[in-house]
Coordinates of C-alpha atoms in Angstrom, one line a residue:
Chain A
X1 CA 0.0 0.0 0.0
X2 CA 1.4 3.4 -0.9
X3 CA 1.8 5.7 2.1
X4 CA -0.9 8.3 2.9
X5 CA -0.1 12.0 3.3
X6 CA 0.2 11.7 7.1
X7 CA 2.5 8.6 6.7
X8 CA 4.7 10.5 4.3
X9 CA 4.9 13.4 6.8
X10 CA 5.7 11.0 9.6
X11 CA 8.6 9.5 7.5
X12 CA 9.8 13.1 6.7
X13 CA 9.9 13.8 10.4
X14 CA 12.7 11.3 10.6
X15 CA 14.9 13.8 8.9
X16 CA 14.6 16.2 11.9
X17 CA 17.5 16.4 14.4
X18 CA 17.7 17.9 17.8
X19 CA 18.5 21.7 17.5
X20 CA 17.6 22.0 13.8
X21 CA 16.2 25.2 12.3
X22 CA 13.7 23.9 9.7
X23 CA 11.5 25.4 7.0
X24 CA 8.5 23.4 6.0
X25 CA 6.8 24.1 2.6
X26 CA 3.1 24.3 1.8
X27 CA 1.0 21.0 1.8
X28 CA 2.3 17.7 3.0
X29 CA 5.5 19.3 4.4
X30 CA 3.4 21.4 6.8
X31 CA 2.1 18.2 8.3
X32 CA 5.6 17.2 9.3
X33 CA 5.1 19.6 12.3
X34 CA 2.6 17.1 13.7
X35 CA 5.2 14.3 13.9
X36 CA 8.2 15.9 15.6
X37 CA 9.6 13.2 18.0
X38 CA 9.1 14.0 21.7
X39 CA 12.8 13.7 22.5
X40 CA 14.0 16.4 20.1
X41 CA 13.5 20.1 19.8
X42 CA 13.4 21.8 16.4
X43 CA 12.6 25.4 15.6
X44 CA 10.3 26.0 12.6
X45 CA 10.9 29.0 10.4
X46 CA 8.2 30.7 8.3
X47 CA 9.6 32.8 5.5
X48 CA 7.0 35.6 6.0
X49 CA 8.9 36.5 9.2
X50 CA 8.4 34.1 12.1
X51 CA 10.9 31.9 13.9
X52 CA 9.3 29.4 16.3
X53 CA 5.9 28.5 14.8
X54 CA 3.4 27.3 17.4
X55 CA 0.4 25.1 16.9
X56 CA -2.7 26.2 15.0
X57 CA -4.8 28.5 17.3
X58 CA -7.9 27.7 19.2
X59 CA -10.9 29.3 17.7
X60 CA -10.8 32.3 20.1
X61 CA -7.1 32.8 19.6
X62 CA -7.2 33.4 15.8
X63 CA -5.1 36.5 14.8
X64 CA -5.1 37.8 11.2
X65 CA -1.6 39.4 11.9
X66 CA -0.2 35.9 12.8
X67 CA 0.0 33.6 9.8
X68 CA 2.5 31.1 8.3
X69 CA 3.8 31.1 4.8
X70 CA 0.8 29.1 3.6
X71 CA -1.4 32.0 4.9
X72 CA -2.8 29.7 7.6
X73 CA -3.4 31.2 11.1
X74 CA -0.8 30.0 13.6
X75 CA 0.4 30.8 17.1
X76 CA 3.7 31.8 18.7
X77 CA 5.8 29.9 21.3
X78 CA 7.4 31.5 24.4
X79 CA 10.7 31.8 22.4
X80 CA 9.4 33.0 19.0
X81 CA 10.6 36.0 17.1
X82 CA 9.3 38.2 14.3
X83 CA 11.4 39.9 11.6
X84 CA 11.1 41.5 8.1
X85 CA 11.1 39.6 4.8
X86 CA 14.7 40.7 4.1
X87 CA 15.9 39.4 7.5
X88 CA 14.0 36.2 6.9
X89 CA 15.7 35.5 3.6
X90 CA 19.1 36.5 5.1
X91 CA 18.5 33.5 7.4
X92 CA 17.7 31.3 4.5
X93 CA 20.3 32.5 2.0
X94 CA 23.0 32.9 4.6
X95 CA 23.0 29.2 5.3
X96 CA 21.5 29.5 8.8
X97 CA 18.6 27.0 8.2
X98 CA 19.5 23.4 8.6
X99 CA 16.8 21.7 6.6
X100 CA 14.0 22.5 4.1
X101 CA 11.2 20.0 3.4
X102 CA 9.2 21.0 0.3
X103 CA 7.1 19.6 -2.5
X104 CA 8.0 19.1 -6.2
X105 CA 6.4 18.6 -9.6
X106 CA 9.6 17.0 -11.0
X107 CA 13.1 16.1 -9.8
X108 CA 16.1 14.7 -11.7
X109 CA 18.8 12.3 -10.9
X110 CA 21.3 15.2 -10.8
X111 CA 19.4 16.8 -8.0
X112 CA 17.6 19.4 -10.2
X113 CA 14.1 20.4 -8.9
X114 CA 11.1 22.0 -10.6
X115 CA 8.0 23.1 -8.6
X116 CA 6.7 26.5 -9.7
X117 CA 5.2 26.5 -13.2
X118 CA 4.0 24.5 -16.2
X119 CA 4.6 26.9 -19.0
X120 CA 1.4 28.1 -20.7
X121 CA -0.8 26.1 -18.3
X122 CA -0.1 26.8 -14.7
X123 CA 1.9 29.6 -13.0
X124 CA 2.1 29.4 -9.2
X125 CA 5.3 31.4 -8.8
X126 CA 8.4 30.3 -7.0
X127 CA 7.7 32.2 -3.7
X128 CA 10.6 31.4 -1.4
X129 CA 11.4 28.0 -2.9
X130 CA 14.4 29.1 -5.1
X131 CA 16.0 30.9 -2.1
X132 CA 15.4 27.8 0.2
X133 CA 16.9 25.2 -2.2
X134 CA 19.9 27.5 -2.9
X135 CA 20.5 28.5 0.7
X136 CA 19.7 25.8 3.2
X137 CA 22.0 23.0 4.2
X138 CA 19.8 20.0 3.3
X139 CA 16.8 19.7 0.9
X140 CA 14.2 16.9 1.3
X141 CA 11.4 16.6 -1.2
X142 CA 8.1 15.1 -0.2
X143 CA 5.8 14.3 -3.1
X144 CA 3.7 11.7 -4.9
X145 CA 6.0 9.3 -6.8
X146 CA 4.0 9.6 -10.0
X147 CA 1.9 12.4 -11.6
X148 CA -1.9 12.3 -12.1
X149 CA -1.4 10.5 -15.4
X150 CA 0.9 7.9 -13.8
X151 CA 4.1 9.3 -15.3
X152 CA 7.3 9.3 -13.2
X153 CA 8.1 12.6 -11.4
X154 CA 11.6 11.4 -10.8
X155 CA 13.3 11.7 -14.2
X156 CA 16.7 11.7 -15.8
X157 CA 16.4 15.5 -16.7
X158 CA 13.7 17.9 -15.7
X159 CA 11.5 19.2 -18.5
X160 CA 9.8 21.9 -16.5
X161 CA 11.5 25.3 -15.6
X162 CA 13.9 24.7 -12.7
X163 CA 13.7 25.9 -9.1
X164 CA 17.3 25.0 -8.4
X165 CA 20.1 22.9 -9.9
X166 CA 21.8 20.0 -8.0
X167 CA 19.9 20.7 -4.8
X168 CA 17.9 17.6 -3.8
X169 CA 19.4 15.4 -1.1
X170 CA 16.5 13.0 -0.3
X171 CA 13.0 12.1 -1.4
X172 CA 10.0 10.8 0.5
X173 CA 7.2 9.7 -1.8
X174 CA 4.1 7.6 -1.3
X175 CA 6.2 4.6 -2.4
X176 CA 9.1 5.0 0.1
X177 CA 12.0 6.9 1.5
X178 CA 15.1 7.4 -0.7
X179 CA 18.5 9.1 -0.8
X180 CA 19.4 10.8 -4.1
X181 CA 22.9 10.0 -5.2
X182 CA 23.4 13.0 -7.4
X183 CA 26.9 11.9 -8.6
X184 CA 25.5 8.6 -10.0
X185 CA 22.0 9.9 -10.7
X186 CA 20.5 7.0 -8.7
X187 CA 17.8 6.7 -6.1
X188 CA 18.9 4.6 -3.1
X189 CA 16.1 2.9 -1.2
X190 CA 16.0 3.5 2.6
X191 CA 12.5 2.1 3.2
X192 CA 9.6 1.0 1.0
X193 CA 5.9 1.3 1.8
X194 CA 4.5 -2.0 3.0
X195 CA 3.8 -4.6 0.2
X196 CA 5.7 -2.6 -2.4
X197 CA 8.9 -4.1 -3.8
X198 CA 11.8 -2.5 -5.6
X199 CA 10.7 -3.7 -9.0
X200 CA 7.4 -1.8 -8.6
X201 CA 9.3 1.4 -7.8
X202 CA 11.8 0.9 -10.6
X203 CA 8.9 0.6 -13.1
X204 CA 7.6 4.0 -11.9
X205 CA 11.0 5.9 -11.7
X206 CA 12.9 7.5 -14.5
X207 CA 16.3 6.9 -13.0
X208 CA 18.0 3.7 -11.7
X209 CA 16.8 2.6 -8.2
X210 CA 19.1 0.6 -6.1
X211 CA 18.8 -1.2 -2.7
X212 CA 20.8 0.4 0.1
Chain B
X1 CA 6.7 70.6 13.6
X2 CA 6.6 66.8 13.3
X3 CA 2.8 67.0 12.7
X4 CA 3.4 67.9 9.1
X5 CA 3.6 64.1 8.4
X6 CA 0.1 63.3 9.6
X7 CA -2.6 63.4 7.0
X8 CA -6.4 63.1 7.6
X9 CA -7.1 60.2 5.3
X10 CA -5.9 58.1 2.3
X11 CA -7.1 60.5 -0.4
X12 CA -5.3 63.4 1.3
X13 CA -2.1 61.4 1.7
X14 CA -2.1 60.4 -2.0
X15 CA -2.9 63.9 -3.2
X16 CA -0.5 65.4 -5.7
X17 CA 1.9 62.4 -6.0
X18 CA 0.2 60.0 -8.3
X19 CA 0.7 59.8 -12.1
X20 CA 0.0 57.3 -14.8
X21 CA 2.9 54.9 -15.5
X22 CA 4.3 55.3 -12.0
X23 CA 5.9 52.5 -9.9
X24 CA 4.3 51.7 -6.6
X25 CA 5.6 49.3 -3.8
X26 CA 2.9 47.8 -1.6
X27 CA 3.6 45.9 1.6
X28 CA 2.1 42.7 2.7
X29 CA 2.4 39.0 2.5
X30 CA -0.8 37.4 1.2
X31 CA -3.5 39.5 2.9
X32 CA -1.5 40.1 6.1
X33 CA -0.1 43.6 6.6
X34 CA -1.7 45.1 3.6
X35 CA -2.2 48.9 3.3
X36 CA -6.0 48.5 2.8
X37 CA -7.0 52.1 2.8
X38 CA -4.2 53.4 0.6
X39 CA -5.0 50.7 -2.0
X40 CA -8.6 51.8 -1.8
X41 CA -7.4 55.3 -2.4
X42 CA -5.5 54.2 -5.5
X43 CA -8.7 52.5 -6.8
X44 CA -10.7 55.7 -6.2
X45 CA -8.1 57.9 -7.9
X46 CA -8.0 55.6 -11.0
X47 CA -4.3 56.2 -11.6
X48 CA -3.3 53.6 -14.3
X49 CA -0.5 51.9 -16.2
X50 CA 1.0 51.1 -12.8
X51 CA 4.0 48.9 -12.2
X52 CA 3.3 47.4 -8.8
X53 CA 6.0 45.7 -6.7
X54 CA 4.4 43.5 -4.1
X55 CA 5.0 39.9 -3.1
X56 CA 1.4 38.9 -4.1
X57 CA -1.4 40.7 -5.8
X58 CA -4.1 40.6 -3.2
X59 CA -6.8 37.9 -3.4
X60 CA -10.3 37.6 -4.8
X61 CA -12.0 40.9 -4.2
X62 CA -9.4 42.2 -1.7
X63 CA -6.3 44.5 -1.8
X64 CA -4.3 44.9 -5.0
X65 CA -6.6 42.4 -6.7
X66 CA -9.1 45.3 -6.9
X67 CA -6.6 47.4 -8.9
X68 CA -5.9 44.4 -11.2
X69 CA -9.6 43.9 -11.7
X70 CA -10.0 47.6 -12.5
X71 CA -7.3 47.5 -15.2
X72 CA -5.0 49.9 -13.4
X73 CA -1.9 47.6 -13.3
X74 CA 0.3 47.2 -16.4
X75 CA 3.1 45.2 -14.7
X76 CA 3.5 43.2 -11.5
X77 CA 6.9 42.5 -9.8
X78 CA 6.0 39.6 -7.5
X79 CA 7.1 36.2 -6.2
X80 CA 3.9 34.3 -5.8
X81 CA 0.5 34.0 -7.6
X82 CA -0.8 30.9 -5.9
X83 CA -4.6 30.8 -5.8
X84 CA -5.1 34.3 -7.4
X85 CA -7.0 33.2 -10.5
X86 CA -7.4 36.7 -12.0
X87 CA -3.6 37.3 -11.7
X88 CA -2.8 33.9 -13.4
X89 CA -5.4 34.4 -16.2
X90 CA -4.3 38.0 -17.1
X91 CA -0.7 36.8 -17.2
X92 CA -1.3 33.6 -19.1
X93 CA -3.4 35.5 -21.7
X94 CA -0.8 38.1 -22.2
X95 CA -2.8 41.0 -20.7
X96 CA -0.4 41.6 -17.8
X97 CA 3.3 41.9 -17.7
X98 CA 4.9 39.9 -14.9
X99 CA 8.4 39.8 -13.5
X100 CA 8.6 36.9 -11.1
X101 CA 11.3 37.1 -8.5
X102 CA 12.4 34.6 -5.9
X103 CA 10.9 36.0 -2.7
X104 CA 14.3 36.5 -1.0
X105 CA 15.7 38.2 -4.2
X106 CA 12.6 40.4 -4.2
X107 CA 13.1 41.4 -0.5
X108 CA 16.9 41.9 -1.0
X109 CA 16.4 44.0 -4.1
X110 CA 14.0 46.3 -2.2
X111 CA 16.4 46.4 0.8
X112 CA 19.3 47.3 -1.6
X113 CA 17.1 50.0 -3.2
X114 CA 16.5 51.6 0.1
X115 CA 20.2 51.3 1.1
X116 CA 21.6 52.8 -2.1
X117 CA 23.2 49.5 -3.3
X118 CA 22.6 49.2 -7.0
X119 CA 23.4 45.5 -7.3
X120 CA 24.4 42.4 -5.4
X121 CA 25.1 38.7 -6.0
X122 CA 23.1 35.7 -4.8
X123 CA 23.1 31.9 -5.2
X124 CA 19.3 32.0 -5.6
X125 CA 18.2 31.3 -9.2
X126 CA 21.5 30.3 -10.6
X127 CA 20.9 27.8 -13.5
X128 CA 17.2 28.8 -13.8
X129 CA 15.2 31.3 -16.0
X130 CA 15.6 33.8 -13.2
X131 CA 19.4 34.1 -14.1
X132 CA 18.8 34.4 -17.9
X133 CA 20.5 37.5 -19.3
X134 CA 22.1 38.4 -16.0
X135 CA 25.8 38.4 -15.2
X136 CA 26.9 35.3 -13.3
X137 CA 30.2 35.3 -11.4
X138 CA 32.2 32.8 -9.3
X139 CA 33.0 33.5 -5.7
X140 CA 35.0 31.0 -3.7
X141 CA 34.1 28.1 -6.0
X142 CA 30.4 28.7 -6.4
X143 CA 28.3 30.6 -9.0
X144 CA 26.3 33.6 -8.1
X145 CA 23.9 35.8 -10.2
X146 CA 23.8 39.5 -10.1
X147 CA 20.5 41.1 -9.1
X148 CA 19.8 44.8 -9.1
X149 CA 18.0 47.2 -6.7
X150 CA 14.3 48.0 -6.8
X151 CA 13.0 51.5 -5.9
X152 CA 9.5 53.1 -6.3
X153 CA 8.0 56.4 -6.9
X154 CA 5.7 55.8 -4.0
X155 CA 5.8 53.0 -1.3
X156 CA 2.6 52.3 0.6
X157 CA 3.1 50.3 3.9
X158 CA 0.9 49.1 6.8
X159 CA 2.2 49.3 10.4
X160 CA 0.5 48.9 13.7
X161 CA 1.5 52.2 15.4
X162 CA 3.1 55.4 14.4
X163 CA 4.1 58.5 16.3
X164 CA 4.0 62.0 14.8
X165 CA 7.6 61.7 13.6
X166 CA 6.6 58.7 11.5
X167 CA 8.4 56.1 13.6
X168 CA 6.7 52.8 12.9
X169 CA 6.0 49.6 14.9
X170 CA 4.7 46.6 13.2
X171 CA 2.6 43.7 14.7
X172 CA 3.6 40.0 14.4
X173 CA 3.8 38.6 10.8
X174 CA 2.0 41.7 9.4
X175 CA 5.6 43.2 9.3
X176 CA 6.8 41.1 6.3
X177 CA 7.9 43.4 3.4
X178 CA 6.6 46.6 5.0
X179 CA 9.9 47.8 6.7
X180 CA 12.0 47.0 3.6
X181 CA 9.6 48.8 1.3
X182 CA 9.3 51.8 3.6
X183 CA 13.0 52.5 2.8
X184 CA 12.7 52.2 -0.9
X185 CA 10.1 54.7 -1.9
X186 CA 10.9 58.2 -3.1
X187 CA 7.8 59.0 -1.1
X188 CA 6.7 56.6 1.6
X189 CA 3.2 56.6 3.0
X190 CA 2.4 54.6 6.1
X191 CA -1.1 53.7 7.3
X192 CA -1.5 52.5 10.8
X193 CA -4.1 51.4 13.3
X194 CA -3.2 54.0 15.8
X195 CA -1.2 57.3 15.8
X196 CA 0.2 57.7 19.3
X197 CA 1.5 61.0 20.8
X198 CA 5.2 61.7 20.8
X199 CA 6.9 59.8 23.6
X200 CA 4.6 56.8 23.5
X201 CA 6.9 54.6 21.4
X202 CA 9.9 53.2 23.1
X203 CA 12.9 54.2 20.8
X204 CA 14.4 50.7 21.5
X205 CA 11.3 49.1 20.0
X206 CA 10.9 51.2 16.8
X207 CA 11.1 49.0 13.7
X208 CA 11.1 51.8 11.0
X209 CA 12.8 55.1 12.0
X210 CA 10.7 58.1 10.9
X211 CA 13.4 59.3 8.4
X212 CA 11.9 56.8 5.9
X213 CA 8.3 57.9 6.3
X214 CA 6.9 61.0 4.6
X215 CA 3.2 60.7 5.3
X216 CA 1.1 58.9 7.9
X217 CA -2.6 58.2 8.1
X218 CA -4.6 56.3 10.7
X219 CA -7.0 53.9 9.1
X220 CA -10.6 54.1 10.4
X221 CA -10.9 50.3 10.8
X222 CA -9.2 47.2 9.4
X223 CA -10.9 44.3 7.7
X224 CA -7.7 42.1 7.9
X225 CA -9.2 39.3 5.9
X226 CA -7.9 35.8 6.7
X227 CA -7.1 33.5 3.7
X228 CA -7.0 30.2 5.5
X229 CA -8.5 30.3 9.0
X230 CA -6.9 27.1 10.5
X231 CA -7.7 26.2 14.1
X232 CA -7.5 23.2 16.5
X233 CA -10.2 22.0 18.7
X234 CA -10.1 22.6 22.5
X235 CA -9.8 19.4 24.4
X236 CA -12.9 18.8 26.6
X237 CA -12.2 19.9 30.1
X238 CA -13.6 16.8 31.7
X239 CA -12.7 14.3 29.0

């Protein structure tokens, strides 16, 4: 059975280490916050200007001046701080953020990542994604392994306009948890969703997949 | 003397400084920290062929979206379109010019504009369409792309409080691009929820020093629309 969104988020939480400063993208990556292990402390950064994101507010705590980068209402923690957009991206581009977990439309064996437009059809904008992949120490992609038509999203070379080149370190999909070996252009299996075997994943991946 | 910066309302603050074809910076991230009343003033004025520098372009029926919907914007300089259907449609059908910037590059270009720094180098965007046509240089073994400053004829920003000198304090994540844009306008207009008497802002807590702010208005009320109201249930006390 392929993993659900929550199962993928739980696996992605395995990337967190005690003391990490982490930026979580919109969608499944945001769910990673629900799975932080009890024995570690991480600080979540929101690129609109908040370090130390708290849980979603109770109904009577909602504050329109307090949102995350996905424009959802959030809360602060006792050690939170606010800052401007320029300061926020100085943190990101200056290499002060340990880990970014974000979604993708396409990634390549060489670590290239595309996630902001399909020319002529869809334009979402890159937001902070280009800054994050260029500036943080480690980039983990969480996404469905195949697109809606069943085509592989992990390919030899990206066809969509890029967000960054040679930036992806690891991938968590609905099929499993993988390290990307950018030098060899191979996906290395760390864990597969239950009942799936490596042949199933190989048939749905555009680059070689090898066992750990 | 300092009272010269305080204007009665948005229309008065925008009087005499608007012209067709001008460049306007507008603070905010999504619908948080938007200069609601000054945007409404631009709509009433009808000034057109605008180049607008703003991270987003409002949202359905709110903020800069209303100027887009009224045909007043010729070009957007932004980082994110997201769920703004009108923005996407106008761009994809060729009716709106769009210069998409990585969000950090956008913020730094504005910061550089306010600080008098015409260009800088960044890793962001190297090897992507963002770097096309721009000089790329190697520093300590890595490639960086040159980006240039952004400045505006008028910057409109939203803060929480101001004093008569134009010192500004922002509130929570409604700060976002506002302090950076406040520095990069030839004329900067701030709208705030409360203008407090001199002496009521702690100088240690001022986010934007008044030197950057030319005009201040106090908005009559703020809608502060929420895009995604997300809450968690309270646990039952006796459960």
